[in-house]
PDB file of C-alpha atoms and ligand atoms in Angstrom:
ATOM      1  CA  MET A   1      14.761  16.252 -10.089  1.00 71.00           C
ATOM      2  CA  PRO A   2      13.353  18.059  -7.192  1.00 79.00           C
ATOM      3  CA  PRO A   3      14.664  15.397  -3.777  1.00 90.00           C
ATOM      4  CA  LYS A   4      11.984  13.078  -2.731  1.00 94.00           C
ATOM      5  CA  LYS A   5      10.498  14.087   0.578  1.00 96.00           C
ATOM      6  CA  ILE A   6      10.695  12.569   3.267  1.00 98.00           C
ATOM      7  CA  LEU A   7       8.736  13.883   6.769  1.00 98.00           C
ATOM      8  CA  VAL A   8       9.996  11.606   9.664  1.00 98.00           C
ATOM      9  CA  VAL A   9       7.905  10.708  13.082  1.00 98.00           C
ATOM     10  CA  GLU A  10       9.047  10.009  16.023  1.00 97.00           C
ATOM     11  CA  ASP A  11       9.203  11.228  19.433  1.00 97.00           C
ATOM     12  CA  GLU A  12      13.044  10.789  20.258  1.00 96.00           C
ATOM     13  CA  PRO A  13      15.139  12.723  19.168  1.00 97.00           C
ATOM     14  CA  ASP A  14      18.143  10.147  18.932  1.00 96.00           C
ATOM     15  CA  ILE A  15      16.511   7.740  16.651  1.00 96.00           C
ATOM     16  CA  ARG A  16      14.836  11.041  14.677  1.00 97.00           C
ATOM     17  CA  LYS A  17      18.511  13.275  14.040  1.00 97.00           C
ATOM     18  CA  LEU A  18      20.204   8.562  13.130  1.00 97.00           C
ATOM     19  CA  ILE A  19      17.750   8.920  10.910  1.00 98.00           C
ATOM     20  CA  HIS A  20      17.738  12.135   9.436  1.00 98.00           C
ATOM     21  CA  TYR A  21      21.687  11.667  10.062  1.00 98.00           C
ATOM     22  CA  ASN A  22      21.135   8.918   6.986  1.00 97.00           C
ATOM     23  CA  LEU A  23      18.787   9.874   4.392  1.00 98.00           C
ATOM     24  CA  ALA A  24      20.562  12.950   4.246  1.00 97.00           C
ATOM     25  CA  GLN A  25      23.010  11.174   3.457  1.00 96.00           C
ATOM     26  CA  GLU A  26      21.412   9.523   0.108  1.00 95.00           C
ATOM     27  CA  HIS A  27      20.178  13.160  -0.958  1.00 95.00           C
ATOM     28  CA  TYR A  28      16.750  13.359   0.312  1.00 97.00           C
ATOM     29  CA  GLN A  29      15.257  15.624   2.201  1.00 97.00           C
ATOM     30  CA  VAL A  30      13.663  15.413   5.836  1.00 98.00           C
ATOM     31  CA  VAL A  31      11.080  16.343   7.351  1.00 97.00           C
ATOM     32  CA  GLU A  32      10.344  16.166  10.825  1.00 97.00           C
ATOM     33  CA  ALA A  33       7.791  15.880  13.117  1.00 97.00           C
ATOM     34  CA  GLU A  34       7.594  14.947  17.097  1.00 97.00           C
ATOM     35  CA  ASP A  35       4.253  13.726  17.635  1.00 97.00           C
ATOM     36  CA  GLY A  36       1.369  13.388  15.306  1.00 96.00           C
ATOM     37  CA  GLU A  37      -0.279  16.639  16.015  1.00 96.00           C
ATOM     38  CA  ARG A  38       2.165  18.287  14.643  1.00 96.00           C
ATOM     39  CA  ALA A  39       2.512  15.725  11.837  1.00 97.00           C
ATOM     40  CA  LEU A  40      -1.015  16.256  10.214  1.00 94.00           C
ATOM     41  CA  ARG A  41      -0.271  20.375  11.087  1.00 94.00           C
ATOM     42  CA  LEU A  42       2.630  19.452   8.551  1.00 95.00           C
ATOM     43  CA  LEU A  43       1.475  17.599   6.263  1.00 93.00           C
ATOM     44  CA  GLN A  44      -1.505  20.590   5.174  1.00 86.00           C
ATOM     45  CA  HIS A  45       1.462  22.304   2.825  1.00 89.00           C
ATOM     46  CA  GLU A  46       4.243  19.592   3.002  1.00 90.00           C
ATOM     47  CA  LYS A  47       3.730  16.762   0.156  1.00 90.00           C
ATOM     48  CA  PRO A  48       6.127  13.892   1.646  1.00 95.00           C
ATOM     49  CA  ASP A  49       6.798  11.339  -0.881  1.00 94.00           C
ATOM     50  CA  LEU A  50       7.157   8.885   2.095  1.00 96.00           C
ATOM     51  CA  ILE A  51       5.898   8.856   5.675  1.00 97.00           C
ATOM     52  CA  ILE A  52       8.708   7.059   8.686  1.00 97.00           C
ATOM     53  CA  LEU A  53       6.239   6.822  11.364  1.00 95.00           C
ATOM     54  CA  ASP A  54       7.157   5.590  14.683  1.00 94.00           C
ATOM     55  CA  LEU A  55       4.222   3.064  16.451  1.00 89.00           C
ATOM     56  CA  LEU A  56       4.852   4.863  20.042  1.00 89.00           C
ATOM     57  CA  LEU A  57       4.203   8.822  19.699  1.00 93.00           C
ATOM     58  CA  PRO A  58       3.381  10.639  22.534  1.00 94.00           C
ATOM     59  CA  GLY A  59      -0.566  11.602  22.376  1.00 93.00           C
ATOM     60  CA  MET A  60      -1.613  10.501  19.231  1.00 93.00           C
ATOM     61  CA  SER A  61      -0.953   7.008  18.219  1.00 90.00           C
ATOM     62  CA  GLY A  62       1.594   5.776  15.281  1.00 90.00           C
ATOM     63  CA  LEU A  63      -1.545   3.484  14.409  1.00 88.00           C
ATOM     64  CA  GLU A  64      -4.388   6.819  14.715  1.00 90.00           C
ATOM     65  CA  LEU A  65      -1.796   8.854  12.223  1.00 93.00           C
ATOM     66  CA  CYS A  66      -1.761   6.517   9.207  1.00 90.00           C
ATOM     67  CA  ARG A  67      -5.610   5.774  10.161  1.00 87.00           C
ATOM     68  CA  ALA A  68      -6.722   9.875   9.577  1.00 91.00           C
ATOM     69  CA  VAL A  69      -3.365   9.228   6.693  1.00 91.00           C
ATOM     70  CA  ARG A  70      -5.076   7.314   4.819  1.00 84.00           C
ATOM     71  CA  GLY A  71      -9.298   8.721   6.041  1.00 83.00           C
ATOM     72  CA  ARG A  72      -8.048  12.206   3.937  1.00 83.00           C
ATOM     73  CA  PRO A  73      -8.126  11.757   0.282  1.00 77.00           C
ATOM     74  CA  ASP A  74      -5.089  14.849  -0.087  1.00 83.00           C
ATOM     75  CA  THR A  75      -2.859  12.754   1.958  1.00 87.00           C
ATOM     76  CA  ALA A  76      -4.498   8.964   2.083  1.00 81.00           C
ATOM     77  CA  ARG A  77      -1.531   7.757  -0.634  1.00 82.00           C
ATOM     78  CA  PHE A  78       1.576   8.454   0.704  1.00 90.00           C
ATOM     79  CA  PRO A  79       3.589   5.956   1.153  1.00 92.00           C
ATOM     80  CA  ILE A  80       3.875   5.014   5.062  1.00 93.00           C
ATOM     81  CA  LEU A  81       7.460   3.050   6.458  1.00 93.00           C
ATOM     82  CA  MET A  82       5.864   1.652   9.807  1.00 90.00           C
ATOM     83  CA  LEU A  83       8.191   1.740  13.152  1.00 91.00           C
ATOM     84  CA  THR A  84       7.779  -1.339  15.818  1.00 84.00           C
ATOM     85  CA  ALA A  85       9.078  -1.408  19.398  1.00 77.00           C
ATOM     86  CA  LYS A  86       8.043  -5.081  19.232  1.00 66.00           C
ATOM     87  CA  ALA A  87       8.704  -7.799  16.323  1.00 63.00           C
ATOM     88  CA  GLY A  88       5.016  -9.325  17.413  1.00 64.00           C
ATOM     89  CA  GLU A  89       3.235 -10.510  14.740  1.00 65.00           C
ATOM     90  CA  ALA A  90       0.342  -8.924  16.123  1.00 67.00           C
ATOM     91  CA  ASP A  91       1.673  -5.398  15.174  1.00 66.00           C
ATOM     92  CA  ARG A  92       2.288  -6.280  12.079  1.00 66.00           C
ATOM     93  CA  VAL A  93      -0.575  -7.156  11.151  1.00 67.00           C
ATOM     94  CA  VAL A  94      -2.365  -4.237  12.536  1.00 69.00           C
ATOM     95  CA  GLY A  95      -0.007  -1.940  11.299  1.00 69.00           C
ATOM     96  CA  LEU A  96      -0.786  -3.662   7.419  1.00 70.00           C
ATOM     97  CA  GLU A  97      -4.577  -3.865   8.378  1.00 70.00           C
ATOM     98  CA  MET A  98      -4.099   0.350   9.342  1.00 71.00           C
ATOM     99  CA  GLY A  99      -2.140   0.991   5.956  1.00 74.00           C
ATOM    100  CA  ALA A 100       1.203   0.766   6.445  1.00 82.00           C
ATOM    101  CA  ASP A 101       3.197  -0.119   2.994  1.00 83.00           C
ATOM    102  CA  ASP A 102       5.984  -1.683   4.779  1.00 83.00           C
ATOM    103  CA  TYR A 103       6.996  -2.180   8.570  1.00 83.00           C
ATOM    104  CA  LEU A 104      10.355  -1.320  10.584  1.00 88.00           C
ATOM    105  CA  THR A 105      11.022  -3.921  13.679  1.00 86.00           C
ATOM    106  CA  LYS A 106      13.503  -1.737  15.916  1.00 88.00           C
ATOM    107  CA  PRO A 107      16.134  -1.806  16.663  1.00 89.00           C
ATOM    108  CA  PHE A 108      16.821  -1.603  12.620  1.00 92.00           C
ATOM    109  CA  SER A 109      20.438  -1.072  11.021  1.00 94.00           C
ATOM    110  CA  PRO A 110      20.274   2.506   8.841  1.00 95.00           C
ATOM    111  CA  ARG A 111      21.789   0.915   6.960  1.00 93.00           C
ATOM    112  CA  GLU A 112      18.638  -1.061   6.432  1.00 92.00           C
ATOM    113  CA  MET A 113      16.016   1.744   7.051  1.00 95.00           C
ATOM    114  CA  VAL A 114      17.705   3.439   3.597  1.00 95.00           C
ATOM    115  CA  ALA A 115      16.869  -0.221   1.579  1.00 92.00           C
ATOM    116  CA  ARG A 116      13.067  -0.133   2.724  1.00 91.00           C
ATOM    117  CA  VAL A 117      12.663   3.821   1.556  1.00 94.00           C
ATOM    118  CA  LYS A 118      14.347   2.911  -1.996  1.00 91.00           C
ATOM    119  CA  ALA A 119      12.176  -0.033  -1.868  1.00 86.00           C
ATOM    120  CA  ILE A 120       8.992   1.696  -1.740  1.00 88.00           C
ATOM    121  CA  LEU A 121       9.643   4.828  -3.326  1.00 89.00           C
ATOM    122  CA  ARG A 122      10.534   2.895  -5.985  1.00 81.00           C
ATOM    123  CA  ARG A 123       7.368   1.073  -5.908  1.00 77.00           C
ATOM    124  CA  SER A 124       5.747   4.387  -5.140  1.00 80.00           C
ATOM    125  CA  GLU A 125       6.796   5.881  -8.994  1.00 76.00           C
ATOM    126  CA  MET A 126       6.252   2.692 -10.662  1.00 68.00           C
ATOM    127  CA  GLN A 127       2.309   2.775  -9.427  1.00 69.00           C
ATOM    128  CA  ALA A 128       2.816   6.180 -10.737  1.00 66.00           C
ATOM    129  CA  ALA A 129       3.411   5.834 -13.549  1.00 61.00           C
ATOM    130  CA  GLY A 130       1.112   3.007 -13.937  1.00 61.00           C
ATOM    131  CA  SER A 131      -1.741   4.757 -13.194  1.00 61.00           C
ATOM    132  CA  GLY A 132      -1.382   6.355 -16.583  1.00 64.00           C
ATOM    133  CA  GLU A 133      -1.681   3.426 -18.798  1.00 69.00           C
ATOM    134  CA  GLU A 134      -4.103   2.023 -21.087  1.00 82.00           C
ATOM    135  CA  SER A 135      -3.180  -1.293 -21.086  1.00 87.00           C
ATOM    136  CA  TYR A 136      -1.530  -4.165 -18.158  1.00 90.00           C
ATOM    137  CA  LYS A 137      -0.882  -7.319 -19.876  1.00 92.00           C
ATOM    138  CA  LYS A 138       0.978 -10.623 -18.045  1.00 92.00           C
ATOM    139  CA  GLY A 139       1.048 -14.069 -19.280  1.00 93.00           C
ATOM    140  CA  PRO A 140      -2.528 -14.564 -20.269  1.00 95.00           C
ATOM    141  CA  LEU A 141      -4.315 -11.568 -18.434  1.00 96.00           C
ATOM    142  CA  LYS A 142      -4.553  -8.885 -20.672  1.00 95.00           C
ATOM    143  CA  VAL A 143      -7.107  -5.957 -18.623  1.00 94.00           C
ATOM    144  CA  ASN A 144      -7.502  -2.581 -21.037  1.00 91.00           C
ATOM    145  CA  PHE A 145      -8.377   0.359 -18.723  1.00 85.00           C
ATOM    146  CA  ALA A 146      -9.855   2.532 -21.270  1.00 79.00           C
ATOM    147  CA  THR A 147     -12.863   0.133 -22.718  1.00 83.00           C
ATOM    148  CA  TYR A 148     -13.142  -1.869 -20.223  1.00 86.00           C
ATOM    149  CA  GLU A 149     -12.284  -5.275 -21.262  1.00 91.00           C
ATOM    150  CA  VAL A 150     -10.058  -8.265 -19.693  1.00 95.00           C
ATOM    151  CA  THR A 151      -9.323 -10.977 -21.980  1.00 95.00           C
ATOM    152  CA  LEU A 152      -7.578 -14.130 -20.435  1.00 95.00           C
ATOM    153  CA  ARG A 153      -5.345 -15.536 -23.341  1.00 94.00           C
ATOM    154  CA  GLY A 154      -7.210 -14.029 -25.860  1.00 93.00           C
ATOM    155  CA  LYS A 155     -11.308 -15.049 -24.803  1.00 94.00           C
ATOM    156  CA  PRO A 156     -13.616 -12.324 -22.987  1.00 94.00           C
ATOM    157  CA  VAL A 157     -13.845 -11.999 -19.653  1.00 95.00           C
ATOM    158  CA  ARG A 158     -17.276 -10.474 -18.314  1.00 92.00           C
ATOM    159  CA  LEU A 159     -16.832  -8.530 -14.573  1.00 91.00           C
ATOM    160  CA  THR A 160     -18.824  -6.450 -13.321  1.00 90.00           C
ATOM    161  CA  LEU A 161     -17.836  -3.191 -13.009  1.00 85.00           C
ATOM    162  CA  LYS A 162     -17.543  -3.263  -8.990  1.00 89.00           C
ATOM    163  CA  GLU A 163     -15.064  -6.677 -10.085  1.00 93.00           C
ATOM    164  CA  PHE A 164     -13.219  -4.752 -12.620  1.00 92.00           C
ATOM    165  CA  GLU A 165     -12.277  -1.389 -10.162  1.00 90.00           C
ATOM    166  CA  LEU A 166     -10.697  -4.898  -7.878  1.00 94.00           C
ATOM    167  CA  LEU A 167      -9.021  -6.089 -10.609  1.00 96.00           C
ATOM    168  CA  ARG A 168      -7.496  -2.291 -11.562  1.00 92.00           C
ATOM    169  CA  VAL A 169      -6.391  -2.423  -8.273  1.00 92.00           C
ATOM    170  CA  LEU A 170      -4.938  -5.202  -7.751  1.00 94.00           C
ATOM    171  CA  VAL A 171      -3.257  -5.368 -10.841  1.00 93.00           C
ATOM    172  CA  HIS A 172      -1.811  -2.249 -10.006  1.00 89.00           C
ATOM    173  CA  ASN A 173      -0.244  -3.586  -7.009  1.00 89.00           C
ATOM    174  CA  PRO A 174       1.548  -6.304  -7.297  1.00 88.00           C
ATOM    175  CA  ASN A 175       2.794  -8.547  -5.198  1.00 87.00           C
ATOM    176  CA  ARG A 176       2.093  -6.635  -1.983  1.00 87.00           C
ATOM    177  CA  VAL A 177      -0.825  -7.025   0.116  1.00 89.00           C
ATOM    178  CA  LEU A 178      -3.914  -5.103   0.451  1.00 91.00           C
ATOM    179  CA  SER A 179      -6.198  -5.137   3.542  1.00 90.00           C
ATOM    180  CA  ARG A 180      -9.752  -5.492   3.362  1.00 91.00           C
ATOM    181  CA  ASP A 181      -9.675  -1.799   4.185  1.00 86.00           C
ATOM    182  CA  ARG A 182      -7.882  -0.499   2.782  1.00 86.00           C
ATOM    183  CA  LEU A 183      -9.400  -2.385  -1.094  1.00 90.00           C
ATOM    184  CA  LEU A 184     -12.264  -0.928   0.630  1.00 87.00           C
ATOM    185  CA  ASP A 185     -11.935   2.354   1.084  1.00 81.00           C
ATOM    186  CA  LEU A 186      -9.437   2.112  -3.212  1.00 83.00           C
ATOM    187  CA  VAL A 187     -12.397  -0.037  -5.176  1.00 86.00           C
ATOM    188  CA  TRP A 188     -16.042   1.488  -2.929  1.00 84.00           C
ATOM    189  CA  GLY A 189     -14.405   5.045  -1.812  1.00 75.00           C
ATOM    190  CA  ASP A 190     -17.838   6.159   0.233  1.00 68.00           C
ATOM    191  CA  GLU A 191     -19.225   4.739  -0.670  1.00 70.00           C
ATOM    192  CA  THR A 192     -22.211   3.091   2.362  1.00 69.00           C
ATOM    193  CA  PHE A 193     -23.475  -0.262   3.110  1.00 76.00           C
ATOM    194  CA  VAL A 194     -20.011  -1.797   2.661  1.00 81.00           C
ATOM    195  CA  THR A 195     -18.142  -4.251   4.811  1.00 85.00           C
ATOM    196  CA  PRO A 196     -14.449  -6.145   4.635  1.00 86.00           C
ATOM    197  CA  ARG A 197     -17.225  -9.148   3.878  1.00 88.00           C
ATOM    198  CA  THR A 198     -17.740  -7.393   0.157  1.00 90.00           C
ATOM    199  CA  VAL A 199     -13.913  -7.334  -0.797  1.00 94.00           C
ATOM    200  CA  ASP A 200     -14.582 -10.841   0.267  1.00 95.00           C
ATOM    201  CA  VAL A 201     -17.627 -11.783  -2.216  1.00 93.00           C
ATOM    202  CA  HIS A 202     -16.197 -10.092  -4.824  1.00 95.00           C
ATOM    203  CA  ILE A 203     -12.673 -11.551  -4.814  1.00 97.00           C
ATOM    204  CA  ARG A 204     -14.504 -14.538  -5.148  1.00 96.00           C
ATOM    205  CA  ARG A 205     -16.052 -13.543  -7.967  1.00 95.00           C
ATOM    206  CA  LEU A 206     -13.226 -12.014  -9.664  1.00 97.00           C
ATOM    207  CA  ARG A 207     -10.874 -15.764  -9.334  1.00 97.00           C
ATOM    208  CA  LYS A 208     -14.193 -17.388 -10.449  1.00 96.00           C
ATOM    209  CA  ALA A 209     -13.330 -15.110 -13.645  1.00 96.00           C
ATOM    210  CA  ILE A 210      -9.778 -15.778 -13.794  1.00 96.00           C
ATOM    211  CA  GLU A 211      -7.860 -17.786 -11.484  1.00 96.00           C
ATOM    212  CA  LYS A 212      -8.145 -21.817 -13.204  1.00 94.00           C
ATOM    213  CA  ASN A 213      -9.243 -23.033 -10.522  1.00 95.00           C
ATOM    214  CA  ASP A 214     -11.125 -20.726  -8.257  1.00 94.00           C
ATOM    215  CA  ARG A 215     -10.748 -22.856  -5.390  1.00 94.00           C
ATOM    216  CA  LYS A 216      -7.143 -22.645  -5.308  1.00 96.00           C
ATOM    217  CA  PRO A 217      -5.555 -19.460  -6.244  1.00 97.00           C
ATOM    218  CA  THR A 218      -2.864 -18.814  -7.318  1.00 96.00           C
ATOM    219  CA  TRP A 219      -3.010 -15.499  -8.444  1.00 97.00           C
ATOM    220  CA  ILE A 220      -5.071 -13.656  -6.072  1.00 97.00           C
ATOM    221  CA  LEU A 221      -3.897 -14.999  -2.582  1.00 96.00           C
ATOM    222  CA  THR A 222      -5.332 -14.965   0.671  1.00 95.00           C
ATOM    223  CA  VAL A 223      -3.186 -13.433   3.460  1.00 91.00           C
ATOM    224  CA  ARG A 224      -4.785 -14.732   6.757  1.00 88.00           C
ATOM    225  CA  GLY A 225      -6.419 -12.347   8.984  1.00 86.00           C
ATOM    226  CA  VAL A 226      -5.494  -9.497   5.951  1.00 88.00           C
ATOM    227  CA  GLY A 227      -6.600  -9.591   3.144  1.00 92.00           C
ATOM    228  CA  TYR A 228      -5.323  -9.716  -0.243  1.00 95.00           C
ATOM    229  CA  LYS A 229      -2.000  -9.925  -2.633  1.00 94.00           C
ATOM    230  CA  PHE A 230      -1.740 -10.063  -6.650  1.00 96.00           C
ATOM    231  CA  ASP A 231       1.089 -12.527  -7.238  1.00 94.00           C
ATOM    232  CA  GLU A 232       2.125 -10.835 -10.395  1.00 91.00           C
ATOM    233  CA  ASN A 233       4.314 -13.465 -11.013  1.00 89.00           C
ATOM    234  CA  ALA A 234       2.355 -16.607 -11.096  1.00 93.00           C
ATOM    235  CA  VAL A 235       0.108 -14.887 -14.158  1.00 91.00           C
ATOM    236  CA  GLU A 236       3.379 -14.349 -16.356  1.00 82.00           C
ATOM    237  CA  THR A 237       4.311 -18.082 -15.394  1.00 74.00           C
TER     238      THR A 237
HETATM  239 CA1   CA B   1       8.083   6.576  19.817  1.00 52.08          CA
END
Protein backbone atom coordinates (compact mmCIF):
# COMPACT_ATOMS: atom_id res chain seq x y z
CA MET A 1 0.00 0.00 0.00
CA PRO A 2 1.34 3.45 -0.88
CA PRO A 3 1.81 5.78 2.10
CA LYS A 4 -1.09 8.05 2.99
CA LYS A 5 -0.60 11.58 1.81
CA ILE A 6 -1.25 14.52 4.12
CA LEU A 7 -1.39 18.16 3.08
CA VAL A 8 -0.31 20.56 5.83
CA VAL A 9 -1.52 24.14 5.43
CA GLU A 10 0.21 26.36 7.98
CA ASP A 11 2.05 29.66 7.55
CA GLU A 12 4.34 29.30 10.57
CA PRO A 13 7.42 27.39 9.32
CA ASP A 14 8.33 25.98 12.75
CA ILE A 15 4.91 24.44 13.31
CA ARG A 16 4.76 23.21 9.72
CA LYS A 17 8.15 21.49 10.13
CA LEU A 18 7.12 20.03 13.47
CA ILE A 19 3.97 18.52 11.96
CA HIS A 20 5.89 17.32 8.90
CA TYR A 21 8.58 15.67 11.00
CA ASN A 22 6.13 13.84 13.26
CA LEU A 23 3.99 12.60 10.38
CA ALA A 24 7.08 11.45 8.45
CA GLN A 25 8.12 9.45 11.52
CA GLU A 26 4.84 7.57 11.12
CA HIS A 27 5.62 7.00 7.43
CA TYR A 28 3.07 9.42 6.06
CA GLN A 29 3.89 11.35 2.93
CA VAL A 30 3.66 15.08 3.64
CA VAL A 31 2.98 17.97 1.28
CA GLU A 32 3.32 21.50 2.65
CA ALA A 33 1.54 24.72 1.79
CA GLU A 34 2.22 28.04 3.52
CA ASP A 35 -1.09 29.62 2.60
CA GLY A 36 -4.57 28.90 1.25
CA GLU A 37 -3.92 29.96 -2.33
CA ARG A 38 -0.95 27.62 -2.59
CA ALA A 39 -3.00 24.84 -0.98
CA LEU A 40 -5.77 25.24 -3.55
CA ARG A 41 -3.23 25.09 -6.40
CA LEU A 42 -1.68 21.94 -4.89
CA LEU A 43 -5.12 20.34 -4.55
CA GLN A 44 -5.55 20.46 -8.33
CA HIS A 45 -3.04 17.66 -8.80
CA GLU A 46 -2.33 16.22 -5.35
CA LYS A 47 -5.01 13.98 -3.90
CA PRO A 48 -4.34 14.07 -0.16
CA ASP A 49 -5.93 11.53 2.17
CA LEU A 50 -6.18 14.25 4.81
CA ILE A 51 -5.70 18.00 5.10
CA ILE A 52 -4.33 19.59 8.27
CA LEU A 53 -5.49 23.14 8.10
CA ASP A 54 -4.54 26.09 10.30
CA LEU A 55 -7.40 28.49 10.92
CA LEU A 56 -5.19 31.57 11.05
CA LEU A 57 -3.50 32.09 7.69
CA PRO A 58 -2.37 35.19 5.81
CA GLY A 59 -4.68 36.06 2.90
CA MET A 60 -7.35 33.41 2.51
CA SER A 61 -8.34 32.20 5.99
CA GLY A 62 -8.51 28.59 7.03
CA LEU A 63 -12.30 28.77 7.13
CA GLU A 64 -12.47 30.19 3.61
CA LEU A 65 -10.19 27.44 2.38
CA CYS A 66 -12.29 24.84 4.20
CA ARG A 67 -15.41 26.18 2.49
CA ALA A 68 -13.67 26.18 -0.90
CA VAL A 69 -12.53 22.56 -0.44
CA ARG A 70 -16.00 21.44 0.63
CA GLY A 71 -17.61 23.36 -2.24
CA ARG A 72 -15.77 21.58 -5.02
CA PRO A 73 -17.01 18.12 -6.00
CA ASP A 74 -13.50 16.74 -6.59
CA THR A 75 -12.22 17.84 -3.16
CA ALA A 76 -15.42 17.86 -1.08
CA ARG A 77 -14.74 14.55 0.62
CA PHE A 78 -11.15 15.17 1.75
CA PRO A 79 -11.04 14.83 5.54
CA ILE A 80 -9.95 18.02 7.33
CA LEU A 81 -8.27 18.36 10.72
CA MET A 82 -8.44 22.00 11.73
CA LEU A 83 -5.89 23.73 13.94
CA THR A 84 -7.19 26.58 16.06
CA ALA A 85 -5.26 29.02 18.22
CA LYS A 86 -8.01 29.47 20.76
CA ALA A 87 -9.88 26.88 22.75
CA GLY A 88 -13.01 28.96 22.21
CA GLU A 89 -16.31 27.20 21.65
CA ALA A 90 -17.11 29.57 18.78
CA ASP A 91 -14.05 28.51 16.79
CA ARG A 92 -14.84 24.87 17.28
CA VAL A 93 -18.45 25.27 16.21
CA VAL A 94 -17.56 27.37 13.19
CA GLY A 95 -14.90 24.87 12.19
CA LEU A 96 -17.34 21.95 12.37
CA GLU A 97 -20.02 24.02 10.62
CA MET A 98 -17.62 24.58 7.76
CA GLY A 99 -17.16 20.86 7.45
CA ALA A 100 -13.94 20.15 9.36
CA ASP A 101 -13.85 16.54 10.60
CA ASP A 102 -12.04 17.33 13.81
CA TYR A 103 -10.04 20.14 15.38
CA LEU A 104 -6.97 20.51 17.54
CA THR A 105 -6.23 23.48 19.77
CA LYS A 106 -2.75 25.00 19.73
CA PRO A 107 -0.41 24.31 21.37
CA PHE A 108 -0.89 20.59 20.79
CA SER A 109 1.38 17.65 21.50
CA PRO A 110 2.72 15.89 18.39
CA ARG A 111 1.47 12.61 19.83
CA GLU A 112 -2.06 13.93 20.13
CA MET A 113 -1.86 15.27 16.58
CA VAL A 114 -0.73 11.91 15.20
CA ALA A 115 -3.47 10.12 17.16
CA ARG A 116 -6.14 12.42 15.67
CA VAL A 117 -4.75 11.94 12.17
CA LYS A 118 -4.88 8.15 12.56
CA ALA A 119 -8.43 8.29 13.91
CA ILE A 120 -9.69 10.42 11.01
CA LEU A 121 -7.95 8.27 8.40
CA ARG A 122 -9.36 5.10 9.95
CA ARG A 123 -12.83 6.62 9.90
CA SER A 124 -12.61 7.73 6.28
CA GLU A 125 -11.31 4.31 5.25
CA MET A 126 -14.27 2.66 6.94
CA GLN A 127 -16.62 5.05 5.19
CA ALA A 128 -15.02 4.35 1.83
CA ALA A 129 -15.39 0.63 2.47
CA GLY A 130 -18.92 1.04 3.77
CA SER A 131 -20.14 3.14 0.86
CA GLY A 132 -19.87 0.17 -1.48
CA GLU A 133 -21.94 -2.06 0.72
CA GLU A 134 -25.46 -3.13 -0.10
CA SER A 135 -26.92 -2.93 3.35
CA TYR A 136 -26.57 -1.67 6.87
CA LYS A 137 -27.62 -3.60 9.95
CA LYS A 138 -27.37 -2.55 13.58
CA GLY A 139 -29.64 -3.74 16.36
CA PRO A 140 -33.25 -3.62 15.15
CA LEU A 141 -32.45 -1.38 12.15
CA LYS A 142 -31.86 -2.72 8.66
CA VAL A 143 -31.29 -0.55 5.59
CA ASN A 144 -30.93 -1.98 2.11
CA PHE A 145 -29.28 0.58 -0.17
CA ALA A 146 -29.96 -1.40 -3.33
CA THR A 147 -33.70 -1.89 -2.83
CA TYR A 148 -34.31 1.21 -0.65
CA GLU A 149 -36.01 -0.98 1.94
CA VAL A 150 -35.82 -0.09 5.61
CA THR A 151 -37.01 -2.40 8.34
CA LEU A 152 -37.27 -1.88 12.06
CA ARG A 153 -37.63 -5.01 14.22
CA GLY A 154 -38.54 -6.81 11.04
CA LYS A 155 -41.31 -4.41 10.08
CA PRO A 156 -41.06 -2.27 6.96
CA VAL A 157 -40.60 1.49 7.42
CA ARG A 158 -41.95 3.83 4.78
CA LEU A 159 -39.66 6.70 3.92
CA THR A 160 -39.60 9.27 1.15
CA LEU A 161 -36.54 9.26 -1.08
CA LYS A 162 -35.01 12.27 0.70
CA GLU A 163 -35.65 10.74 4.12
CA PHE A 164 -33.96 7.58 2.88
CA GLU A 165 -30.96 9.53 1.55
CA LEU A 166 -30.68 11.36 4.86
CA LEU A 167 -30.75 8.05 6.74
CA ARG A 168 -28.08 6.71 4.39
CA VAL A 169 -25.76 9.64 5.18
CA LEU A 170 -26.40 9.27 8.92
CA VAL A 171 -25.69 5.53 9.08
CA HIS A 172 -22.57 5.99 6.95
CA ASN A 173 -21.27 8.63 9.38
CA PRO A 174 -21.98 7.08 12.78
CA ASN A 175 -21.18 8.97 15.99
CA ARG A 176 -20.06 11.99 14.06
CA VAL A 177 -21.43 15.53 14.18
CA LEU A 178 -22.82 16.61 10.83
CA SER A 179 -23.72 20.26 10.40
CA ARG A 180 -26.94 21.24 8.65
CA ASP A 181 -24.91 22.66 5.78
CA ARG A 182 -23.00 19.41 5.39
CA LEU A 183 -26.24 17.42 5.38
CA LEU A 184 -27.75 19.80 2.82
CA ASP A 185 -24.68 19.27 0.70
CA LEU A 186 -24.66 15.49 0.98
CA VAL A 187 -28.40 14.88 0.60
CA TRP A 188 -29.67 17.77 -1.50
CA GLY A 189 -26.47 18.69 -3.37
CA ASP A 190 -27.08 21.43 -5.89
CA GLU A 191 -30.85 21.60 -5.47
CA THR A 192 -32.11 25.11 -4.92
CA PHE A 193 -34.94 26.20 -2.62
CA VAL A 194 -33.58 24.23 0.27
CA THR A 195 -32.47 25.80 3.54
CA PRO A 196 -31.05 24.44 6.80
CA ARG A 197 -34.70 24.34 7.92
CA THR A 198 -35.31 21.67 5.29
CA VAL A 199 -32.84 19.46 7.11
CA ASP A 200 -34.66 19.97 10.43
CA VAL A 201 -38.00 19.05 8.87
CA HIS A 202 -36.64 15.85 7.34
CA ILE A 203 -34.83 14.92 10.55
CA ARG A 204 -38.12 15.28 12.40
CA ARG A 205 -39.90 12.98 9.95
CA LEU A 206 -37.09 10.46 10.05
CA ARG A 207 -37.22 10.45 13.85
CA LYS A 208 -40.96 9.84 13.71
CA ALA A 209 -40.37 6.91 11.41
CA ILE A 210 -37.59 5.13 13.28
CA GLU A 211 -37.24 6.43 16.85
CA LYS A 212 -39.12 4.78 19.71
CA ASN A 213 -40.13 8.19 21.02
CA ASP A 214 -39.50 10.95 18.50
CA ARG A 215 -39.87 13.61 21.19
CA LYS A 216 -36.98 12.07 23.08
CA PRO A 217 -34.78 10.78 20.28
CA THR A 218 -31.89 8.53 21.24
CA TRP A 219 -30.59 7.59 17.78
CA ILE A 220 -30.60 10.85 15.87
CA LEU A 221 -29.29 13.41 18.33
CA THR A 222 -29.38 17.19 18.06
CA VAL A 223 -26.03 18.88 18.56
CA ARG A 224 -26.94 22.38 19.64
CA GLY A 225 -25.86 25.14 17.32
CA VAL A 226 -24.22 22.72 14.90
CA GLY A 227 -26.39 19.94 13.55
CA TYR A 228 -27.05 16.26 14.15
CA LYS A 229 -25.32 13.07 15.16
CA PHE A 230 -26.32 9.44 14.59
CA ASP A 231 -25.60 7.54 17.81
CA GLU A 232 -24.89 4.05 16.61
CA ASN A 233 -24.25 2.70 20.10
CA ALA A 234 -27.80 3.60 21.08
CA VAL A 235 -29.11 1.66 18.07
CA GLU A 236 -27.16 -1.40 19.06
CA THR A 237 -28.34 -1.56 22.66
CA1 LIG B 1 -1.07 30.32 11.41
